[in-house]
mmCIF file of C-alpha atoms in Angstrom:
data_model
loop_
_atom_site.group_PDB
_atom_site.id
_atom_site.type_symbol
_atom_site.label_atom_id
_atom_site.label_comp_id
_atom_site.label_asym_id
_atom_site.label_seq_id
_atom_site.Cartn_x
_atom_site.Cartn_y
_atom_site.Cartn_z
ATOM 1 C CA MET A 23 8.639 -1.855 -18.178
ATOM 2 C CA ARG A 24 6.739 0.814 -16.279
ATOM 3 C CA SER A 25 8.928 2.926 -14.042
ATOM 4 C CA VAL A 26 8.108 3.717 -10.447
ATOM 5 C CA PRO A 27 6.138 7.015 -10.185
ATOM 6 C CA GLU A 28 7.716 9.920 -8.338
ATOM 7 C CA ILE A 29 7.243 9.586 -4.580
ATOM 8 C CA TRP A 30 6.486 12.652 -2.481
ATOM 9 C CA ASN A 31 8.556 13.094 0.636
ATOM 10 C CA MET A 32 7.273 15.994 2.748
ATOM 11 C CA ASN A 33 10.719 16.215 4.411
ATOM 12 C CA SER A 34 12.577 16.470 1.110
ATOM 13 C CA PRO A 35 14.305 19.872 0.829
ATOM 14 C CA SER A 36 14.286 19.850 -2.975
ATOM 15 C CA PRO A 37 11.627 17.670 -4.585
ATOM 16 C CA ARG A 38 11.998 16.824 -8.275
ATOM 17 C CA TYR A 39 9.403 17.274 -11.000
ATOM 18 C CA GLN A 40 9.457 15.389 -14.274
ATOM 19 C CA VAL A 41 8.106 17.565 -17.074
ATOM 20 C CA LEU A 42 7.001 15.930 -20.316
ATOM 21 C CA VAL A 43 7.353 18.373 -23.228
ATOM 22 C CA VAL A 44 5.343 17.420 -26.320
ATOM 23 C CA ASP A 45 5.853 19.303 -29.584
ATOM 24 C CA ASP A 46 6.613 18.217 -33.151
ATOM 25 C CA SER A 47 8.733 21.345 -33.606
ATOM 26 C CA PRO A 48 12.395 20.873 -32.570
ATOM 27 C CA VAL A 49 12.678 24.653 -32.252
ATOM 28 C CA TYR A 50 9.928 24.877 -29.609
ATOM 29 C CA ARG A 51 11.276 21.819 -27.777
ATOM 30 C CA LYS A 52 14.650 23.578 -27.565
ATOM 31 C CA LEU A 53 13.069 26.823 -26.397
ATOM 32 C CA ILE A 54 11.193 25.045 -23.587
ATOM 33 C CA GLU A 55 14.334 23.128 -22.655
ATOM 34 C CA HIS A 56 16.135 26.454 -22.259
ATOM 35 C CA VAL A 57 13.378 27.808 -19.982
ATOM 36 C CA LEU A 58 13.245 24.706 -17.770
ATOM 37 C CA SER A 59 17.038 24.564 -17.450
ATOM 38 C CA THR A 60 17.000 27.810 -15.458
ATOM 39 C CA GLU A 61 15.593 25.921 -12.429
ATOM 40 C CA SER A 62 17.332 22.774 -11.208
ATOM 41 C CA HIS A 63 14.292 20.856 -9.895
ATOM 42 C CA TYR A 64 12.777 20.177 -13.346
ATOM 43 C CA GLU A 65 13.644 16.950 -15.165
ATOM 44 C CA PRO A 66 12.393 17.248 -18.751
ATOM 45 C CA LEU A 67 11.332 14.443 -21.083
ATOM 46 C CA TYR A 68 10.649 15.108 -24.744
ATOM 47 C CA ALA A 69 8.167 13.700 -27.256
ATOM 48 C CA GLN A 70 7.657 14.646 -30.893
ATOM 49 C CA GLY A 71 4.005 13.610 -31.012
ATOM 50 C CA GLY A 72 0.987 12.443 -29.039
ATOM 51 C CA LYS A 73 1.603 8.699 -29.373
ATOM 52 C CA GLU A 74 5.160 8.985 -28.120
ATOM 53 C CA ALA A 75 3.927 11.256 -25.328
ATOM 54 C CA LEU A 76 1.377 8.677 -24.162
ATOM 55 C CA ARG A 77 4.077 6.022 -24.050
ATOM 56 C CA LEU A 78 6.370 8.240 -21.970
ATOM 57 C CA TYR A 79 3.478 9.278 -19.744
ATOM 58 C CA ARG A 80 2.656 5.620 -18.994
ATOM 59 C CA GLU A 81 6.291 4.768 -18.352
ATOM 60 C CA HIS A 82 7.217 7.749 -16.156
ATOM 61 C CA SER A 83 4.005 9.296 -14.737
ATOM 62 C CA PRO A 84 5.420 12.836 -15.057
ATOM 63 C CA SER A 85 4.269 15.605 -12.744
ATOM 64 C CA ILE A 86 3.679 18.153 -15.507
ATOM 65 C CA VAL A 87 2.901 17.867 -19.218
ATOM 66 C CA ILE A 88 3.419 20.790 -21.588
ATOM 67 C CA THR A 89 1.884 19.911 -24.952
ATOM 68 C CA ASP A 90 1.312 21.607 -28.257
ATOM 69 C CA TRP A 91 -2.272 21.608 -29.543
ATOM 70 C CA MET A 92 -1.626 20.715 -33.185
ATOM 71 C CA MET A 93 0.388 17.530 -33.775
ATOM 72 C CA PRO A 94 0.508 15.067 -36.679
ATOM 73 C CA ASP A 95 -0.898 12.031 -34.830
ATOM 74 C CA ILE A 96 -2.774 12.674 -31.562
ATOM 75 C CA SER A 97 -3.710 16.273 -30.808
ATOM 76 C CA GLY A 98 -2.799 17.978 -27.563
ATOM 77 C CA VAL A 99 -6.491 18.113 -26.648
ATOM 78 C CA GLU A 100 -6.837 14.344 -27.065
ATOM 79 C CA LEU A 101 -3.629 13.807 -25.089
ATOM 80 C CA CYS A 102 -5.058 15.873 -22.210
ATOM 81 C CA ARG A 103 -8.294 13.910 -22.388
ATOM 82 C CA GLN A 104 -6.500 10.548 -22.155
ATOM 83 C CA ILE A 105 -4.270 11.707 -19.311
ATOM 84 C CA ARG A 106 -7.250 12.967 -17.341
ATOM 85 C CA ALA A 107 -9.120 9.680 -17.911
ATOM 86 C CA ASP A 108 -6.302 7.715 -16.236
ATOM 87 C CA SER A 109 -7.083 7.682 -12.508
ATOM 88 C CA SER A 110 -4.517 5.005 -11.661
ATOM 89 C CA ARG A 111 -1.608 7.470 -11.428
ATOM 90 C CA PRO A 112 -0.697 10.532 -9.364
ATOM 91 C CA TYR A 113 -2.190 13.782 -10.618
ATOM 92 C CA THR A 114 -0.509 15.278 -13.708
ATOM 93 C CA TYR A 115 -0.747 19.026 -14.302
ATOM 94 C CA THR A 116 -1.223 19.753 -18.025
ATOM 95 C CA ILE A 117 -0.472 22.955 -19.917
ATOM 96 C CA LEU A 118 -1.792 23.245 -23.465
ATOM 97 C CA MET A 119 0.119 25.456 -25.914
ATOM 98 C CA THR A 120 -1.751 27.006 -28.830
ATOM 99 C CA ALA A 121 -1.424 29.801 -31.330
ATOM 100 C CA ASN A 122 -5.223 30.045 -31.404
ATOM 101 C CA THR A 123 -6.388 32.623 -28.862
ATOM 102 C CA GLU A 124 -10.117 32.316 -29.584
ATOM 103 C CA LYS A 125 -12.059 31.766 -26.360
ATOM 104 C CA GLY A 126 -13.972 28.825 -27.848
ATOM 105 C CA SER A 127 -10.739 26.952 -28.530
ATOM 106 C CA VAL A 128 -9.369 27.708 -25.072
ATOM 107 C CA VAL A 129 -12.579 26.477 -23.449
ATOM 108 C CA LYS A 130 -12.430 23.292 -25.529
ATOM 109 C CA GLY A 131 -8.920 22.594 -24.275
ATOM 110 C CA LEU A 132 -9.826 23.207 -20.647
ATOM 111 C CA GLN A 133 -12.911 21.007 -20.947
ATOM 112 C CA ALA A 134 -10.698 18.217 -22.316
ATOM 113 C CA GLY A 135 -8.722 18.244 -19.074
ATOM 114 C CA ALA A 136 -6.003 20.856 -19.519
ATOM 115 C CA ASP A 137 -5.228 22.800 -16.335
ATOM 116 C CA ASP A 138 -3.824 25.850 -18.085
ATOM 117 C CA TYR A 139 -2.950 27.142 -21.531
ATOM 118 C CA LEU A 140 -0.115 29.149 -22.998
ATOM 119 C CA THR A 141 -0.170 31.179 -26.205
ATOM 120 C CA LYS A 142 2.504 30.644 -28.846
ATOM 121 C CA PRO A 143 4.947 32.271 -29.215
ATOM 122 C CA PHE A 144 5.362 32.298 -25.445
ATOM 123 C CA ASP A 145 7.264 34.578 -23.107
ATOM 124 C CA ASP A 146 9.979 32.793 -21.120
ATOM 125 C CA GLY A 147 8.946 34.386 -17.837
ATOM 126 C CA GLU A 148 5.286 33.521 -18.359
ATOM 127 C CA MET A 149 6.185 29.922 -19.249
ATOM 128 C CA LEU A 150 8.222 29.546 -16.061
ATOM 129 C CA ALA A 151 5.484 31.179 -13.962
ATOM 130 C CA ARG A 152 2.771 28.868 -15.322
ATOM 131 C CA VAL A 153 4.947 25.806 -14.768
ATOM 132 C CA GLY A 154 5.510 27.115 -11.236
ATOM 133 C CA VAL A 155 1.727 27.171 -10.682
ATOM 134 C CA GLY A 156 1.632 23.550 -11.796
ATOM 135 C CA ARG A 157 4.424 22.707 -9.405
ATOM 136 C CA ARG A 158 2.478 24.164 -6.474
ATOM 137 C CA ILE A 159 -0.626 22.190 -7.447
ATOM 138 C CA ILE A 160 1.462 19.006 -7.684
ATOM 139 C CA ASP A 161 2.947 19.733 -4.242
ATOM 140 C CA LEU A 162 -0.552 19.982 -2.771
ATOM 141 C CA ASN A 163 -1.633 16.745 -4.441
ATOM 142 C CA ARG A 164 1.473 14.965 -3.220
ATOM 143 C CA GLU A 165 0.947 16.191 0.337
ATOM 144 C CA VAL A 166 -2.706 15.123 0.333
ATOM 145 C CA ALA A 167 -1.757 11.696 -1.083
ATOM 146 C CA ALA A 168 0.968 11.234 1.546
ATOM 147 C CA LYS A 169 -1.408 12.150 4.381
ATOM 148 C CA SER A 170 -4.084 9.856 2.940
ATOM 149 C CA ARG A 171 -1.619 6.957 2.906
ATOM 150 C CA LYS A 172 -0.697 7.651 6.519
ATOM 151 C CA LEU A 173 -4.351 7.779 7.542
ATOM 152 C CA GLU A 174 -5.055 4.523 5.703
ATOM 153 C CA GLU A 175 -2.072 2.860 7.378
ATOM 154 C CA ALA A 176 -3.224 4.121 10.779
ATOM 155 C CA ALA A 177 -6.728 2.802 10.134
ATOM 156 C CA GLN A 178 -5.288 -0.668 9.530
ATOM 157 C CA THR A 179 -2.671 -0.739 12.293
ATOM 158 C CA ASP A 180 -2.996 -1.658 15.948
ATOM 159 C CA SER A 181 -1.701 1.349 17.866
ATOM 160 C CA LEU A 182 -0.153 -0.608 20.761
ATOM 161 C CA THR A 183 1.796 -3.252 18.842
ATOM 162 C CA GLY A 184 2.163 -1.790 15.359
ATOM 163 C CA LEU A 185 0.766 -4.991 13.873
ATOM 164 C CA PRO A 186 -2.086 -5.103 11.361
ATOM 165 C CA ASN A 187 -5.489 -4.849 13.049
ATOM 166 C CA ARG A 188 -8.626 -6.891 12.408
ATOM 167 C CA ARG A 189 -9.617 -4.810 9.379
ATOM 168 C CA ALA A 190 -6.236 -5.268 7.697
ATOM 169 C CA LEU A 191 -6.114 -8.966 8.567
ATOM 170 C CA GLU A 192 -9.513 -9.675 7.065
ATOM 171 C CA ALA A 193 -8.730 -7.753 3.869
ATOM 172 C CA TRP A 194 -5.379 -9.473 3.351
ATOM 173 C CA ALA A 195 -6.595 -12.931 4.334
ATOM 174 C CA GLY A 196 -9.603 -12.709 2.025
ATOM 175 C CA LYS A 197 -7.368 -12.130 -0.993
ATOM 176 C CA GLN A 198 -4.879 -14.803 0.065
ATOM 177 C CA MET A 199 -7.634 -17.338 0.603
ATOM 178 C CA GLN A 200 -8.876 -16.733 -2.927
ATOM 179 C CA GLY A 201 -5.409 -17.697 -4.141
ATOM 180 C CA ALA A 202 -5.382 -20.792 -1.939
ATOM 181 C CA THR A 203 -8.736 -22.005 -3.230
ATOM 182 C CA ARG A 204 -7.793 -21.208 -6.826
ATOM 183 C CA HIS A 205 -4.365 -22.863 -6.805
ATOM 184 C CA GLY A 206 -4.891 -25.482 -4.108
ATOM 185 C CA PHE A 207 -2.109 -24.623 -1.635
ATOM 186 C CA HIS A 208 -2.355 -25.053 2.149
ATOM 187 C CA PHE A 209 -4.042 -22.235 4.064
ATOM 188 C CA TRP A 210 -3.989 -22.011 7.887
ATOM 189 C CA VAL A 211 -5.761 -19.692 10.303
ATOM 190 C CA VAL A 212 -4.142 -19.685 13.752
ATOM 191 C CA LEU A 213 -5.324 -17.835 16.857
ATOM 192 C CA GLY A 214 -2.991 -17.247 19.782
ATOM 193 C CA ASP A 215 -3.411 -15.517 23.121
ATOM 194 C CA ILE A 216 -1.578 -14.903 26.379
ATOM 195 C CA ASP A 217 -2.269 -17.442 29.126
ATOM 196 C CA SER A 218 -3.705 -15.897 32.303
ATOM 197 C CA PHE A 219 -3.355 -12.408 30.871
ATOM 198 C CA LYS A 220 -5.880 -10.923 33.309
ATOM 199 C CA THR A 221 -3.718 -12.133 36.195
ATOM 200 C CA ILE A 222 -0.730 -10.255 34.764
ATOM 201 C CA ASN A 223 -2.746 -7.032 34.570
ATOM 202 C CA ASP A 224 -4.245 -7.494 38.036
ATOM 203 C CA THR A 225 -0.923 -8.396 39.678
ATOM 204 C CA PHE A 226 1.565 -6.079 37.952
ATOM 205 C CA GLY A 227 -0.595 -3.431 36.288
ATOM 206 C CA HIS A 228 -1.674 -2.607 32.764
ATOM 207 C CA GLU A 229 1.749 -1.275 31.774
ATOM 208 C CA ALA A 230 3.146 -4.734 32.445
ATOM 209 C CA GLY A 231 0.351 -6.224 30.369
ATOM 210 C CA ASP A 232 1.171 -3.871 27.504
ATOM 211 C CA THR A 233 4.833 -4.882 27.742
ATOM 212 C CA VAL A 234 3.862 -8.533 27.370
ATOM 213 C CA LEU A 235 1.598 -7.789 24.417
ATOM 214 C CA ARG A 236 4.306 -5.825 22.625
ATOM 215 C CA ALA A 237 6.872 -8.583 23.253
ATOM 216 C CA PHE A 238 4.511 -11.203 21.857
ATOM 217 C CA ALA A 239 3.791 -8.995 18.843
ATOM 218 C CA ASP A 240 7.521 -8.538 18.197
ATOM 219 C CA LEU A 241 8.092 -12.278 18.326
ATOM 220 C CA LEU A 242 5.202 -12.931 15.942
ATOM 221 C CA ARG A 243 6.495 -10.254 13.563
ATOM 222 C CA GLU A 244 10.001 -11.724 13.556
ATOM 223 C CA GLY A 245 8.678 -15.238 12.963
ATOM 224 C CA THR A 246 6.248 -14.392 10.158
ATOM 225 C CA ARG A 247 7.362 -14.821 6.557
ATOM 226 C CA SER A 248 6.717 -12.066 4.033
ATOM 227 C CA SER A 249 4.175 -14.342 2.317
ATOM 228 C CA ASP A 250 2.138 -14.648 5.548
ATOM 229 C CA ILE A 251 0.613 -12.180 7.998
ATOM 230 C CA CYS A 252 0.162 -11.764 11.735
ATOM 231 C CA GLY A 253 -1.915 -9.197 13.564
ATOM 232 C CA ARG A 254 -3.815 -8.311 16.712
ATOM 233 C CA LEU A 255 -7.541 -8.902 16.850
ATOM 234 C CA GLY A 256 -7.916 -7.130 20.192
ATOM 235 C CA GLY A 257 -7.166 -7.663 23.858
ATOM 236 C CA ASP A 258 -4.603 -10.440 24.153
ATOM 237 C CA GLU A 259 -5.796 -12.269 21.033
ATOM 238 C CA PHE A 260 -3.632 -12.449 17.921
ATOM 239 C CA LEU A 261 -4.172 -14.041 14.531
ATOM 240 C CA LEU A 262 -1.775 -15.590 12.026
ATOM 241 C CA VAL A 263 -2.490 -16.611 8.457
ATOM 242 C CA ILE A 264 0.084 -19.139 7.260
ATOM 243 C CA THR A 265 0.262 -20.589 3.763
ATOM 244 C CA HIS A 266 2.246 -23.274 1.928
ATOM 245 C CA VAL A 267 2.865 -25.260 5.121
ATOM 246 C CA SER A 268 1.753 -28.886 5.225
ATOM 247 C CA ALA A 269 -0.500 -30.452 7.850
ATOM 248 C CA GLU A 270 2.577 -32.220 9.224
ATOM 249 C CA GLY A 271 4.578 -29.004 9.462
ATOM 250 C CA ILE A 272 2.077 -26.542 10.897
ATOM 251 C CA GLY A 273 2.360 -27.869 14.448
ATOM 252 C CA LEU A 274 6.149 -27.502 14.373
ATOM 253 C CA THR A 275 5.851 -23.970 12.982
ATOM 254 C CA VAL A 276 3.455 -22.728 15.661
ATOM 255 C CA ASN A 277 5.149 -24.626 18.500
ATOM 256 C CA ARG A 278 8.412 -22.891 17.620
ATOM 257 C CA ILE A 279 6.728 -19.538 18.292
ATOM 258 C CA ARG A 280 5.174 -20.812 21.528
ATOM 259 C CA GLU A 281 8.521 -22.133 22.820
ATOM 260 C CA LYS A 282 10.408 -18.928 22.008
ATOM 261 C CA PHE A 283 7.892 -16.839 23.923
ATOM 262 C CA ALA A 284 7.880 -19.232 26.884
ATOM 263 C CA ALA A 285 11.661 -18.835 27.086
ATOM 264 C CA LEU A 286 11.351 -15.092 27.710
ATOM 265 C CA SER A 287 11.235 -13.573 31.196
ATOM 266 C CA PHE A 288 9.800 -10.228 32.272
ATOM 267 C CA PRO A 289 11.198 -8.171 35.200
ATOM 268 C CA PHE A 290 7.991 -7.150 36.958
ATOM 269 C CA ALA A 291 8.018 -5.837 40.547
ATOM 270 C CA GLY A 292 11.527 -7.155 41.138
ATOM 271 C CA LYS A 293 10.598 -10.627 39.942
ATOM 272 C CA SER A 294 11.484 -12.611 36.848
ATOM 273 C CA VAL A 295 8.089 -13.525 35.420
ATOM 274 C CA LYS A 296 7.506 -16.239 32.835
ATOM 275 C CA VAL A 297 4.488 -15.969 30.534
ATOM 276 C CA THR A 298 3.074 -18.632 28.234
ATOM 277 C CA THR A 299 0.748 -18.670 25.250
ATOM 278 C CA SER A 300 -1.772 -21.038 23.701
ATOM 279 C CA PHE A 301 -2.652 -21.498 20.037
ATOM 280 C CA GLY A 302 -5.512 -22.991 18.083
ATOM 281 C CA GLY A 303 -5.586 -23.343 14.324
ATOM 282 C CA VAL A 304 -7.415 -24.830 11.386
ATOM 283 C CA GLY A 305 -6.346 -25.297 7.796
ATOM 284 C CA PHE A 306 -7.282 -26.805 4.486
ATOM 285 C CA GLN A 307 -6.013 -27.593 1.013
ATOM 286 C CA SER A 308 -8.971 -27.437 -1.304
ATOM 287 C CA LYS A 309 -10.272 -25.719 -4.409
ATOM 288 C CA GLY A 310 -13.583 -24.075 -3.730
ATOM 289 C CA VAL A 311 -15.199 -21.082 -2.049
ATOM 290 C CA HIS A 312 -14.787 -20.926 1.737
ATOM 291 C CA ASP A 313 -15.676 -18.393 4.414
ATOM 292 C CA PHE A 314 -12.827 -16.791 6.346
ATOM 293 C CA GLY A 315 -15.049 -15.898 9.311
ATOM 294 C CA SER A 316 -16.060 -19.545 9.700
ATOM 295 C CA LEU A 317 -12.399 -20.565 9.744
ATOM 296 C CA VAL A 318 -11.658 -18.011 12.475
ATOM 297 C CA ARG A 319 -14.538 -19.322 14.586
ATOM 298 C CA LYS A 320 -13.282 -22.890 14.167
ATOM 299 C CA ALA A 321 -9.749 -21.790 15.100
ATOM 300 C CA ASP A 322 -11.225 -20.182 18.212
ATOM 301 C CA GLN A 323 -12.728 -23.545 19.159
ATOM 302 C CA MET A 324 -9.297 -25.130 18.815
ATOM 303 C CA LEU A 325 -7.809 -22.371 20.978
ATOM 304 C CA TYR A 326 -10.414 -23.104 23.641
ATOM 305 C CA GLU A 327 -9.414 -26.754 23.451
ATOM 306 C CA ALA A 328 -5.757 -25.800 24.003
ATOM 307 C CA LYS A 329 -6.760 -23.774 27.062
ATOM 308 C CA ARG A 330 -8.857 -26.622 28.409
ATOM 309 C CA ASN A 331 -5.923 -28.993 28.029
ATOM 310 C CA GLY A 332 -3.721 -27.033 30.398
ATOM 311 C CA ARG A 333 -2.598 -23.987 28.364
ATOM 312 C CA ASN A 334 0.894 -23.458 26.927
ATOM 313 C CA CYS A 335 0.130 -25.777 24.037
ATOM 314 C CA VAL A 336 -0.979 -25.880 20.398
ATOM 315 C CA ARG A 337 -4.063 -27.524 18.912
ATOM 316 C CA VAL A 338 -4.488 -27.582 15.141
ATOM 317 C CA LEU A 339 -7.052 -29.289 12.938
ATOM 318 C CA TYR A 340 -6.799 -30.099 9.250
ATOM 319 C CA LEU A 341 -10.199 -29.757 7.596
ATOM 320 C CA ASN A 342 -11.127 -32.196 4.847
ATOM 321 C CA GLU A 343 -13.821 -31.478 2.258
ATOM 322 C CA THR A 344 -16.591 -32.821 4.471
ATOM 323 C CA ALA A 345 -15.494 -30.727 7.456
ATOM 324 C CA LEU A 346 -15.120 -27.615 5.260
ATOM 325 C CA ASN A 347 -18.603 -27.979 3.857
ATOM 326 C CA SER A 348 -20.070 -28.304 7.337
ATOM 327 C CA LEU A 349 -18.634 -25.001 8.611
#
C-alpha cells in the first residue's frame, strides 16, 4: 500500500525529510547513515539496488534520494531518470554518487535528472552540505505547493460563506454525474434561495443580508452528507447536488432543510425576524450522457414555480427518459 507523502506545514518548527539512500555497498550505506545521524530532521531509508529503491520511492515519496551510480540491476542514472519522469509526486531532490570524475559522466548524470553529484569517497562535511542544499530546495518546493493549494482553494470557495463556488460546484457535479449515469443511481440538482432577500437588505442593511446568507450556508453545510455537495452560485442563490435519494425521499430531504431555516429568527433592529426559503429541484435515474447545465436551468424553472406558489415551499420534478432527452 502506498504511504501518504510528506505534507509541508509552513508553521512546523522542525520539518522532517525522508532520505532514500541507495547503494549496494553496506560500507557506504553505513557511512551515509553516520553522516545523516548528526542532524535529527533526516529520516533515512535504505536500498541495496535500483529496483528496491524504486519500490521504496513509490511507497514513501522521499524528499531526497542519494544514489550510487553503479549498481547490479538499475543504475543510479536510470533511477534518476525514472524519478524525474514521475510528475505525480512532490519534488524529490536527487544526489548521484560516482567515483568517475570525468565531466562527460557528470553531465550525463545531470541530464538524466540528478540535481547534484558527489564524488566517492566523499567527505562527511561535503555530504552534509550537499544534502542541506537539497533540503532548502525541498523547502521552497513545499512552500510553493502549499501556497498553490491555498490559491486553488480560494479560487473555488465563496468568500462570504466559505462554501464551494460555482466553479467548484460544476467541477464536482460533472464528475458525480458521470458516476450516476454509469452506475444508474439517483442524481438530484436542487436550487434554493432566500425569500424576499432584497427586502431584508433594503430594510435592515447589507450586513443583515450577509448574516442571513451565512446562516443559510451553515445550515446547508450541516445538512449535506459527505457524498453530496452544496455551494453558493451567487447573490442569494445556492445549489445542492444530492445523490442516492429516491424520488419519494427527495422532497422530505429538502423540506427538512427548509423547515429548519424557517425555525430560525434573526435579531435585526430590535426585532425578531423570520426568514424563509424556496427550493426547486430536478433529478433522474438513467444511464446515458446528460448535460449538467440543462439540469440547473430546469431546476431554476422549478424554483420559479415554488416562488409563484407562495414561497416557503419545495417543488421537485423527477425526469424520465423522454423528459431528459428533451432538455
